[in-house]
């Protein structure tokens, strides 16, 4: 009863539909190959190895009452196996921490840290992975205020003060950390990338190492002005790693590929200690994650943990 | 066929970060501003009732007018005490600030009114779904709250408030200061108090050579976009506080306030100095808090 006879034109239409669909598929594949079929893959330094000591990762909820009052956020602290209370460790802070800390994610920062610290390719470094804040609603059914863009995209020292006046204060009570700004790095992607830059730009006395993946140096909240500011401001003592790809976003806020090239050109003009890796990727962690071990080797190339 | 569609969809990259809300999601091609009323002294505070009729005030003339969705203009009330800050409540009454008489009143649909608070200096107001009222008090640099039981409290100080609005769930209050390039947000507590003040919507676009945005009235659409009138135009922000664009104002005069009206609540009405304009857009607003989001009963 369910089988119905099809008129001839229906069969023709079906074939036309197949042909059109195949054409669309072929076009889609060829058009999106650079962006979607990423040629970037994780290497051995991003994989677990049995002979490499594994650090610990602990999770908590951070409730800010001072700099971002009312916000709550998940955070993770990575402590390498080689950490000793008697020797000051370096520090690296990550925005959108859950993406960077994931054991099976695109970056796998704890695994990379374990491998590179074990190799002596980077100093003993505590990793702090902070998610953006959320102000929960006051009652069920009330929308939370999502603070990510406000915290990350705003051109001010507010996020830097959050790190310095809240996070670092607590960390210094828990661990022995170097107080040299040269021993503190900050890393993020997209808005988290411009945030990393803003923290170091505002407070180079506290953070001097920056890693930005697909950084949003665009006009989300005015961040497109940084290349111009860099060119007309006395050089600050920063080391900056930028990664972007030609298939990154082009939207109402700006062109990510052009903005990152402008940043790199400005850093070059002012003779900053910087590196710019520009590939084929899109707005994701894939390329940045694949080169993360090399990024860390470059970033920490002249910092080694002193022996006791 | 279903499989093919599935494969095709998978080939497109999934966005990793927050969704953008460009002006193309709001504006409709060949739907410009239309003049719907002119010859006023200074108009403000458009407010929609549940049928989509718009009420607005000619402040110095102390008159309130009504415009139907068909564009028919009529006088609603005279001798209004320079009423500003009109907004309908869930009870069907039109609330307003009788500025000259230092009172907040509720107009009935026959234009008679009852005083709901006196001895208050209020410029703009927003009526919550439970009948409470938040009002801006620029002369005392504070935000006031009139509870549903009609007790008045000061709930925020040390700001120079102008326009005032709420997110649609009533959980977040937004306030403009005309001289600062940001909008304040507060969490609304269960007892009406405000907490966790933040310059969430930032930065506002300024006109060349000016440091003053001239931000004034606001409204929100159902997707969470916030619209604020300003010297540079009608500025639109997404729910994460990022500006999505500036809609050009209909004439080079002060753009004072905005509301969604029309039977589908997809018609933006703006007051701009001596004229009132409207423009059909893609998003829809709501006429008052506590309004049913089911449009089917209002689309006849």
Tab-separated table of N, CA, C and O in Angstrom, chain B residues 7 11 32 42 52 61 69 86 89 100 104 106 134 136 165 182 210 220 231 238 272-273 286-287 292:
chain	number	residue	atom	x	y	z
B	7	UNK	N	25.440	15.196	5.152
B	7	UNK	CA	26.863	15.295	4.820
B	7	UNK	C	27.219	16.730	4.459
B	7	UNK	O	28.228	17.272	4.886
B	11	UNK	N	29.991	19.481	6.348
B	11	UNK	CA	31.181	20.033	5.722
B	11	UNK	C	31.418	21.493	6.087
B	11	UNK	O	32.507	21.998	5.953
B	32	UNK	N	12.638	51.901	4.459
B	32	UNK	CA	13.272	53.016	5.169
B	32	UNK	C	12.343	53.582	6.255
B	32	UNK	O	11.212	53.119	6.423
B	42	UNK	N	8.568	68.741	21.053
B	42	UNK	CA	9.645	67.782	21.350
B	42	UNK	C	9.003	66.489	21.828
B	42	UNK	O	8.410	66.446	22.911
B	52	UNK	N	-0.707	47.051	19.522
B	52	UNK	CA	0.331	47.638	18.680
B	52	UNK	C	0.128	49.107	18.401
B	52	UNK	O	0.864	49.696	17.606
B	61	UNK	N	4.628	70.535	25.245
B	61	UNK	CA	3.238	70.874	24.945
B	61	UNK	C	2.263	70.172	25.894
B	61	UNK	O	1.054	70.380	25.809
B	69	UNK	N	-1.825	51.349	14.117
B	69	UNK	CA	-0.976	50.699	13.117
B	69	UNK	C	-1.268	51.177	11.698
B	69	UNK	O	-0.397	51.124	10.826
B	86	UNK	N	6.731	57.108	29.112
B	86	UNK	CA	5.510	56.299	29.024
B	86	UNK	C	5.828	54.820	28.838
B	86	UNK	O	6.759	54.457	28.127
B	89	UNK	N	1.713	48.854	31.423
B	89	UNK	CA	1.891	47.760	32.368
B	89	UNK	C	1.057	46.576	31.929
B	89	UNK	O	0.201	46.676	31.030
B	100	UNK	N	6.360	67.674	35.792
B	100	UNK	CA	6.095	68.986	36.392
B	100	UNK	C	5.457	68.840	37.773
B	100	UNK	O	5.627	69.697	38.633
B	104	UNK	N	4.348	59.909	39.582
B	104	UNK	CA	4.196	58.831	38.603
B	104	UNK	C	2.724	58.452	38.607
B	104	UNK	O	2.120	58.280	39.678
B	106	UNK	N	-0.810	56.458	36.533
B	106	UNK	CA	-1.302	55.405	35.642
B	106	UNK	C	-2.503	55.956	34.892
B	106	UNK	O	-3.526	56.297	35.510
B	134	UNK	N	10.690	50.703	37.994
B	134	UNK	CA	11.995	51.335	38.152
B	134	UNK	C	11.953	52.666	37.413
B	134	UNK	O	11.427	52.729	36.297
B	136	UNK	N	14.196	56.437	36.477
B	136	UNK	CA	15.431	57.215	36.536
B	136	UNK	C	15.127	58.567	37.169
B	136	UNK	O	14.092	59.172	36.896
B	165	UNK	N	15.560	50.438	30.971
B	165	UNK	CA	14.790	49.322	30.424
B	165	UNK	C	15.215	48.026	31.116
B	165	UNK	O	16.150	48.013	31.916
B	182	UNK	N	28.823	54.222	27.556
B	182	UNK	CA	28.490	52.860	27.962
B	182	UNK	C	27.108	52.884	28.592
B	182	UNK	O	26.568	53.948	28.921
B	210	UNK	N	33.135	64.430	19.201
B	210	UNK	CA	32.354	64.521	20.437
B	210	UNK	C	32.731	63.407	21.391
B	210	UNK	O	33.052	62.293	20.982
B	220	UNK	N	14.203	46.568	23.735
B	220	UNK	CA	14.848	45.305	23.369
B	220	UNK	C	13.947	44.530	22.433
B	220	UNK	O	12.721	44.698	22.459
B	231	UNK	N	23.088	60.336	19.725
B	231	UNK	CA	23.399	61.364	18.723
B	231	UNK	C	23.862	60.717	17.418
B	231	UNK	O	23.520	61.179	16.328
B	238	UNK	N	24.238	43.300	20.903
B	238	UNK	CA	23.810	41.910	21.052
B	238	UNK	C	23.750	41.538	22.535
B	238	UNK	O	24.163	42.322	23.395
B	272	UNK	N	11.907	61.693	17.275
B	272	UNK	CA	13.112	62.409	16.858
B	272	UNK	C	12.785	63.905	16.803
B	272	UNK	O	12.335	64.411	15.769
B	273	UNK	N	12.938	64.563	17.943
B	273	UNK	CA	12.735	66.002	18.078
B	273	UNK	C	11.278	66.393	17.798
B	273	UNK	O	10.418	66.189	18.641
B	286	UNK	N	8.333	43.469	22.353
B	286	UNK	CA	7.136	43.216	23.170
B	286	UNK	C	6.601	44.563	23.645
B	286	UNK	O	7.370	45.511	23.822
B	287	UNK	N	5.282	44.684	23.868
B	287	UNK	CA	4.741	45.974	24.287
B	287	UNK	C	4.951	46.258	25.763
B	287	UNK	O	5.092	47.410	26.155
B	292	UNK	N	2.309	38.023	26.772
B	292	UNK	CA	2.467	36.682	26.235
B	292	UNK	C	3.273	36.737	24.954
B	292	UNK	O	3.005	37.561	24.079
